[in-house]
Coordinates of C-alpha atoms in Angstrom, one line a residue:
Chain H
M21 CA 18.6 72.5 56.1
P22 CA 20.0 73.7 59.4
G23 CA 18.9 71.6 62.3
W24 CA 19.8 71.2 65.9
T25 CA 20.1 68.5 68.4
R26 CA 18.9 68.7 72.0
S27 CA 18.6 66.2 74.8
A28 CA 15.6 66.0 77.0
G29 CA 17.4 67.9 79.7
V30 CA 18.1 71.1 77.8
R31 CA 16.4 74.2 79.2
E32 CA 13.6 74.8 76.8
G33 CA 14.1 78.5 76.5
R34 CA 17.7 78.3 75.3
R35 CA 16.9 77.2 71.9
P36 CA 16.6 79.7 69.0
A37 CA 14.7 77.1 67.0
P38 CA 11.3 78.9 67.0
R39 CA 13.0 82.1 66.0
W40 CA 14.9 80.4 63.2
A41 CA 11.7 78.7 62.0
K42 CA 9.9 82.1 61.9
A43 CA 12.8 83.4 59.8
G44 CA 12.2 80.7 57.2
I45 CA 15.0 78.4 58.2
K46 CA 14.2 74.7 58.1
V47 CA 14.6 73.4 61.6
I48 CA 14.7 69.8 62.9
I49 CA 14.3 69.2 66.7
G50 CA 16.4 66.3 67.9
S51 CA 15.9 64.3 71.1
R52 CA 16.9 61.0 72.5
S53 CA 13.3 60.0 71.8
A54 CA 11.9 60.6 68.3
E55 CA 8.4 60.8 69.8
R56 CA 9.4 63.5 72.2
A57 CA 11.1 65.4 69.4
E58 CA 7.9 65.1 67.2
T59 CA 5.8 66.4 70.1
A60 CA 8.1 69.4 70.6
A61 CA 8.2 70.1 66.9
A62 CA 4.4 70.0 66.6
E63 CA 4.2 72.6 69.5
L64 CA 6.5 74.9 67.6
G65 CA 4.8 74.7 64.2
D66 CA 6.3 76.8 61.4
G67 CA 7.3 73.6 59.6
V68 CA 9.6 72.4 62.4
T69 CA 10.0 68.6 62.4
G70 CA 11.3 66.3 65.1
M71 CA 13.5 63.2 64.9
D72 CA 15.8 61.3 67.2
N73 CA 19.3 62.7 67.7
Q74 CA 20.9 60.2 65.3
D75 CA 18.6 61.1 62.4
T76 CA 18.6 64.8 63.2
A77 CA 22.4 64.8 63.0
A78 CA 22.4 62.8 59.8
M79 CA 19.8 65.1 58.1
A80 CA 21.0 68.5 59.1
D81 CA 23.8 70.6 57.6
V82 CA 24.3 72.6 60.7
V83 CA 23.8 71.2 64.2
L84 CA 23.4 73.2 67.3
V85 CA 24.4 71.2 70.3
A86 CA 22.3 72.4 73.3
V87 CA 22.7 69.8 76.1
P88 CA 23.6 70.0 79.7
W89 CA 27.4 69.8 80.2
E90 CA 27.0 66.5 82.0
G91 CA 25.8 64.8 78.9
H92 CA 28.0 66.7 76.4
S93 CA 30.8 64.2 75.7
E94 CA 28.6 61.1 75.7
L95 CA 26.2 62.6 73.2
L96 CA 28.9 63.9 70.8
A97 CA 30.8 60.7 70.9
S98 CA 27.6 58.9 69.9
L99 CA 27.1 61.2 66.9
R100 CA 30.6 61.3 65.5
D101 CA 29.8 59.5 62.2
Q102 CA 26.6 61.5 61.6
L103 CA 28.3 64.8 62.3
A104 CA 31.2 64.2 59.9
G105 CA 31.6 67.1 57.5
K106 CA 28.8 69.0 59.3
I107 CA 29.0 72.5 60.9
V108 CA 28.5 72.0 64.6
I109 CA 27.6 74.9 66.9
D110 CA 28.5 74.3 70.5
C111 CA 26.6 76.5 73.0
V112 CA 27.3 74.6 76.1
N113 CA 28.4 76.4 79.3
P114 CA 30.2 74.1 81.8
L115 CA 29.1 75.8 85.0
G116 CA 28.7 74.8 88.6
F117 CA 26.6 76.3 91.3
D118 CA 27.0 76.5 95.1
K119 CA 25.7 78.8 97.8
Q120 CA 27.9 81.6 96.5
G121 CA 26.3 81.3 93.0
P122 CA 27.6 80.3 89.6
F123 CA 31.2 79.5 88.7
A124 CA 33.1 78.1 85.7
L125 CA 33.9 74.4 85.8
P126 CA 37.4 73.3 84.7
V127 CA 37.4 71.4 81.4
E128 CA 40.2 69.1 80.6
E129 CA 40.2 70.1 76.9
G130 CA 40.0 73.8 77.8
S131 CA 36.4 74.3 76.9
A132 CA 33.2 72.5 75.9
A133 CA 33.9 73.6 72.3
Q134 CA 37.4 72.2 72.3
Q135 CA 36.1 69.0 73.8
A136 CA 33.6 68.9 70.8
E137 CA 36.5 69.5 68.4
K138 CA 38.4 66.6 69.9
L139 CA 35.4 64.2 69.8
L140 CA 34.4 65.3 66.3
P141 CA 37.6 65.4 64.3
E142 CA 35.8 65.3 61.0
S143 CA 33.3 68.1 61.9
R144 CA 33.6 71.8 61.5
V145 CA 33.2 72.9 65.2
T146 CA 32.2 76.4 66.1
A147 CA 31.1 77.9 69.5
A148 CA 28.2 80.4 69.7
F149 CA 24.9 81.3 71.3
H150 CA 26.2 81.1 74.9
H151 CA 24.8 84.3 76.2
V152 CA 21.4 84.6 74.7
S153 CA 18.8 85.0 77.5
A154 CA 16.7 81.9 77.7
V155 CA 13.7 83.9 78.9
H156 CA 13.9 86.4 76.1
L157 CA 14.4 83.7 73.5
A158 CA 11.4 81.8 74.6
D159 CA 9.1 84.8 74.8
L160 CA 8.0 85.3 71.2
S161 CA 6.0 88.4 72.3
I162 CA 9.4 90.1 72.3
P163 CA 9.8 90.7 68.6
E164 CA 13.5 91.6 68.6
L165 CA 16.4 90.3 70.7
H166 CA 18.8 93.2 71.2
T167 CA 22.0 91.2 71.7
D168 CA 25.1 90.0 70.0
V169 CA 26.2 86.4 69.6
L170 CA 30.0 85.8 69.7
V171 CA 30.9 83.2 67.1
L172 CA 34.2 81.4 67.6
G173 CA 36.0 79.0 65.4
D174 CA 39.0 78.3 63.2
D175 CA 37.1 77.7 60.0
R176 CA 36.2 81.1 58.4
E177 CA 33.4 79.7 56.2
A178 CA 31.8 78.0 59.1
T179 CA 31.9 81.0 61.4
D180 CA 30.5 83.2 58.6
L181 CA 27.6 80.8 58.2
V182 CA 26.9 80.7 62.0
R183 CA 27.1 84.5 62.1
A184 CA 24.5 84.6 59.4
L185 CA 22.3 82.3 61.5
A186 CA 22.5 84.8 64.3
D187 CA 21.8 87.7 62.0
A188 CA 18.6 85.8 60.8
V189 CA 17.0 86.4 64.2
P190 CA 15.6 89.9 64.3
G191 CA 17.6 92.2 66.6
M192 CA 20.4 89.6 67.0
R193 CA 23.8 90.0 65.5
G194 CA 26.6 87.5 64.9
V195 CA 30.1 88.8 65.7
Y196 CA 33.3 86.9 65.1
G197 CA 34.8 86.3 68.5
G198 CA 38.1 84.6 68.0
R199 CA 39.6 81.1 67.6
L200 CA 38.2 78.1 69.3
R201 CA 41.1 78.1 71.8
N202 CA 39.5 81.3 73.2
A203 CA 36.1 79.6 73.8
H204 CA 36.6 78.9 77.5
Q205 CA 36.2 82.5 78.7
V206 CA 33.1 83.0 76.5
E207 CA 31.5 79.9 78.0
A208 CA 32.5 80.9 81.5
L209 CA 31.3 84.4 81.1
T210 CA 27.8 83.0 81.4
A211 CA 28.5 82.7 85.2
N212 CA 29.0 86.4 85.3
L213 CA 25.8 87.1 83.3
I214 CA 23.9 84.9 85.8
A215 CA 25.5 86.9 88.7
I216 CA 24.4 90.1 86.9
N217 CA 20.9 88.7 86.4
R218 CA 20.6 88.0 90.2
R219 CA 21.9 91.4 91.2
Y220 CA 19.9 93.5 88.7
K221 CA 16.8 91.3 88.3
A222 CA 17.6 91.2 84.6
H223 CA 18.1 88.9 81.6
A224 CA 21.5 90.2 80.7
G225 CA 23.2 89.7 77.3
I226 CA 26.1 91.4 75.7
R227 CA 26.8 93.8 72.9
I228 CA 30.2 94.5 71.4
T229 CA 30.8 98.2 70.9
D230 CA 32.6 99.9 68.0
V231 CA 31.8 96.9 65.7
Chain O
M23 CA 41.9 110.7 97.1
P24 CA 41.7 107.9 94.6
G25 CA 45.1 107.3 93.0
W26 CA 46.6 104.6 90.9
T27 CA 49.8 102.8 90.5
R28 CA 51.5 102.0 87.2
S29 CA 54.8 100.6 86.2
A30 CA 56.9 102.1 83.5
G31 CA 55.8 99.2 81.2
V32 CA 52.1 99.9 81.3
R33 CA 50.6 100.8 77.9
E34 CA 49.9 104.6 78.2
G35 CA 46.5 104.5 76.8
R36 CA 45.1 102.0 79.2
R37 CA 44.9 104.4 82.1
P38 CA 41.6 106.2 82.9
A39 CA 43.7 108.8 84.9
P40 CA 43.1 111.8 82.6
R41 CA 39.4 111.1 82.4
W42 CA 39.1 110.8 86.2
A43 CA 41.1 114.0 86.7
K44 CA 38.8 115.8 84.3
A45 CA 35.8 114.5 86.3
G46 CA 37.3 116.2 89.4
I47 CA 38.8 113.1 91.0
K48 CA 42.2 113.6 92.7
V49 CA 44.7 111.3 90.8
I50 CA 48.2 110.3 91.7
I51 CA 50.3 108.6 89.1
G52 CA 52.7 106.0 90.5
S53 CA 55.8 104.7 88.9
R54 CA 59.0 102.9 90.0
S55 CA 60.7 106.3 89.5
A56 CA 59.1 109.3 91.3
E57 CA 60.7 111.5 88.6
R58 CA 59.1 109.6 85.8
A59 CA 55.7 109.8 87.6
E60 CA 56.1 113.6 88.1
T61 CA 56.8 114.0 84.4
A62 CA 53.8 112.0 83.4
A63 CA 51.6 113.9 85.9
A64 CA 52.8 117.2 84.6
E65 CA 51.9 116.2 81.1
L66 CA 48.3 115.3 82.2
G67 CA 47.7 118.5 84.2
D68 CA 44.2 118.8 85.8
G69 CA 45.8 118.6 89.3
V70 CA 47.4 115.2 88.7
T71 CA 50.5 114.5 90.8
G72 CA 53.2 111.9 90.6
M73 CA 55.0 109.8 93.2
D74 CA 56.9 106.6 93.3
N75 CA 54.8 103.4 93.7
Q76 CA 55.3 103.1 97.4
D77 CA 54.2 106.7 98.2
T78 CA 51.3 106.5 95.7
A79 CA 50.0 103.3 97.4
A80 CA 50.4 104.8 100.8
M81 CA 48.7 108.1 99.9
A82 CA 45.7 106.8 97.8
D83 CA 42.4 105.4 99.1
V84 CA 41.8 103.5 95.9
V85 CA 44.6 102.0 93.8
L86 CA 44.3 100.9 90.2
V87 CA 46.9 98.3 89.5
A88 CA 47.8 98.6 85.8
V89 CA 51.0 96.8 85.1
P90 CA 52.1 94.1 82.7
W91 CA 51.2 90.6 83.9
E92 CA 54.9 89.7 84.1
G93 CA 55.5 92.3 86.9
H94 CA 52.1 91.8 88.7
S95 CA 53.0 89.6 91.6
E96 CA 56.4 91.3 92.3
L97 CA 54.9 94.7 92.4
L98 CA 51.9 93.8 94.6
A99 CA 54.1 91.8 97.1
S100 CA 56.3 94.9 97.4
L101 CA 53.2 97.1 98.3
R102 CA 51.5 94.8 100.7
D103 CA 51.9 97.1 103.7
Q104 CA 51.0 100.3 101.9
L105 CA 47.9 98.7 100.4
A106 CA 46.5 97.3 103.7
G107 CA 42.9 98.5 104.2
K108 CA 42.8 100.1 100.7
I109 CA 40.5 99.3 97.8
V110 CA 42.6 97.8 95.0
I111 CA 41.3 97.6 91.4
D112 CA 43.1 95.0 89.4
C113 CA 42.7 95.5 85.6
V114 CA 45.5 93.1 84.5
N115 CA 44.9 90.7 81.7
P116 CA 47.2 87.7 81.7
L117 CA 47.5 87.1 77.9
G118 CA 50.0 85.5 75.6
F119 CA 50.4 86.0 71.9
D120 CA 51.7 83.7 69.2
K121 CA 51.3 83.6 65.4
Q122 CA 47.6 82.7 65.8
G123 CA 47.0 85.8 67.9
P124 CA 46.1 86.3 71.5
F125 CA 45.2 83.7 74.1
A126 CA 44.6 83.5 77.9
L127 CA 47.5 82.4 80.0
P128 CA 46.9 80.0 82.9
V129 CA 47.2 81.6 86.3
E130 CA 47.9 79.4 89.3
E131 CA 45.5 81.4 91.6
G132 CA 42.8 81.3 88.9
S133 CA 43.1 84.9 87.8
A134 CA 45.3 88.0 88.2
A135 CA 42.7 89.4 90.6
Q136 CA 42.8 86.3 92.8
Q137 CA 46.5 86.4 92.8
A138 CA 46.2 90.0 94.0
E139 CA 43.8 88.9 96.7
K140 CA 46.3 86.2 97.9
L141 CA 49.2 88.7 97.9
L142 CA 47.2 91.4 99.6
P143 CA 45.2 89.7 102.4
E144 CA 44.5 93.0 104.2
S145 CA 43.3 94.9 101.1
R146 CA 39.8 95.0 99.5
V147 CA 40.5 93.6 96.1
T148 CA 38.2 94.2 93.1
A149 CA 38.7 93.5 89.4
A150 CA 37.5 96.1 86.8
F151 CA 38.5 98.1 83.7
H152 CA 39.8 95.1 81.7
H153 CA 38.0 95.9 78.4
V154 CA 38.3 99.6 78.0
S155 CA 39.8 100.5 74.7
A156 CA 43.3 101.9 75.2
V157 CA 43.0 104.0 72.1
H158 CA 39.6 105.5 73.0
L159 CA 40.7 106.1 76.6
A160 CA 43.8 108.0 75.5
D161 CA 42.0 110.0 72.8
L162 CA 40.5 112.9 74.7
S163 CA 38.9 114.2 71.5
I164 CA 36.3 111.5 72.1
P165 CA 34.1 113.1 74.8
E166 CA 32.2 110.0 75.8
L167 CA 33.3 106.3 76.0
H168 CA 30.2 104.2 75.2
T169 CA 31.2 101.1 77.1
D170 CA 30.5 99.2 80.3
V171 CA 33.0 98.3 82.9
L172 CA 32.4 94.9 84.7
V173 CA 33.3 95.3 88.4
L174 CA 34.0 92.1 90.3
G175 CA 34.6 91.5 93.9
D176 CA 33.2 90.0 97.2
D177 CA 33.0 93.3 99.1
R178 CA 29.8 95.1 98.2
E179 CA 31.0 98.6 99.4
A180 CA 34.2 98.3 97.4
T181 CA 32.5 97.2 94.2
D182 CA 29.9 100.0 94.6
L183 CA 32.7 102.5 94.9
V184 CA 34.5 101.2 91.9
R185 CA 31.3 101.2 89.9
A186 CA 31.0 104.9 90.8
L187 CA 34.5 105.5 89.5
A188 CA 33.5 104.0 86.2
D189 CA 30.3 106.0 86.2
A190 CA 32.4 109.2 86.7
V191 CA 33.8 108.9 83.2
P192 CA 31.3 110.3 80.7
G193 CA 29.6 107.5 78.7
M194 CA 31.1 104.8 80.8
R195 CA 29.0 102.7 83.2
G196 CA 30.1 100.4 86.0
V197 CA 28.1 97.1 86.2
Y198 CA 28.6 94.6 89.0
G199 CA 30.0 91.5 87.3
G200 CA 30.2 88.8 89.9
R201 CA 32.5 87.5 92.6
L202 CA 36.2 87.5 92.3
R203 CA 36.3 83.8 91.6
N204 CA 34.7 84.6 88.3
A205 CA 37.4 87.1 87.3
H206 CA 39.4 84.8 85.1
Q207 CA 37.0 84.8 82.2
V208 CA 36.6 88.6 82.3
E209 CA 40.4 89.0 82.1
A210 CA 40.6 86.3 79.4
L211 CA 37.8 87.9 77.3
T212 CA 40.3 90.6 76.4
A213 CA 41.9 88.0 74.1
N214 CA 38.5 87.7 72.2
L215 CA 38.2 91.5 72.1
I216 CA 41.7 91.7 70.6
A217 CA 40.7 89.1 68.0
I218 CA 37.6 91.2 67.2
N219 CA 39.7 94.3 66.9
R220 CA 41.9 92.5 64.3
R221 CA 39.0 91.1 62.3
Y222 CA 36.8 94.3 62.3
K223 CA 39.6 97.0 62.5
A224 CA 37.8 98.2 65.6
H225 CA 38.4 99.2 69.2
A226 CA 35.8 96.8 70.7
G227 CA 34.3 97.1 74.2
I228 CA 31.3 95.5 75.7
R229 CA 27.9 96.6 76.8
I230 CA 25.6 94.5 79.1
T231 CA 22.1 94.5 77.8
D232 CA 18.8 94.6 79.8
V233 CA 20.7 96.3 82.8

């Protein structure tokens, strides 16, 4: 019963939830407000349900944390007990923007994923789904997303399961991308992809070659 | 007359020199020792010449800096005058290795490329060619390298020229990848590609999708 947690602030398009639901995976939408989560779930259909963040984290086996960086540490700290023993997928990109465009923010723990690891010592933290185009994810008229998802983590069973969740989305592929200590550059690369999007008027993603 | 500078320590396979030479681009090999450079150039053929680093930097219009991170600042500081006004391509990846594998080293200036920019205030510094498989580059029996080269920099004319140098290698494509302040994660991503190579027994590179 993979589920996922979101806050009200998450960019809607980021979430792979509808594509997972269409692939037959049980999805729970989490939100600070159960009512808002239920509304979002009803819009998605495909058996998706909605609960508040606490219940979502308690019910799900796998939890995708898709929140703005500003609310990352607070949300995770509040879900520590519910997430104990669970596989957590962190896809948060700590980025700033100024007149020159996007840039990577420094993170005391090294990366958002390492911050999650520190805040959730009893969870199995992975990092993935950083680079998936929000627009392409949300546009279900695009049947296949031709992109790779780098999956990072120190727990082989957990990264294998998260890779399988990427593989479950048509056209998408999960590729092991290294240990959690190498998550910073994967998160920060989103700044480069945004710069690419601006230059080329694209929704850029990455593919790993020779794999 | 694009040329490039290397130190004796550079991994041989990293250099695109033979592929540029085959594409009709004039290449000069630089080394601390002119004699060693001449020997390397003679092995390559295709009109490649060899000189010491000072002469190479003075003669070339475009200089690819391909040296170990340990020697990066010292070499660049010694070539400041010769590199004034030149386009410099930094492809250096500041990485460390321990029993858990590769990891990104912290760099005071933010990245190797930003260190180059600081040491070479009169040069036009770009960052590119970080992820090209050393093995595939060196193996000329592989006619096309199916990989993208992210080209970073704040000087549009310089990044366009460096992209063209990537495009000159069959199968390779230069893609603008953002401003120099976003170079760290591109350099550091090499650690993830090395982790991928170890897991999948591959020579991984990247492609940017939707561009």
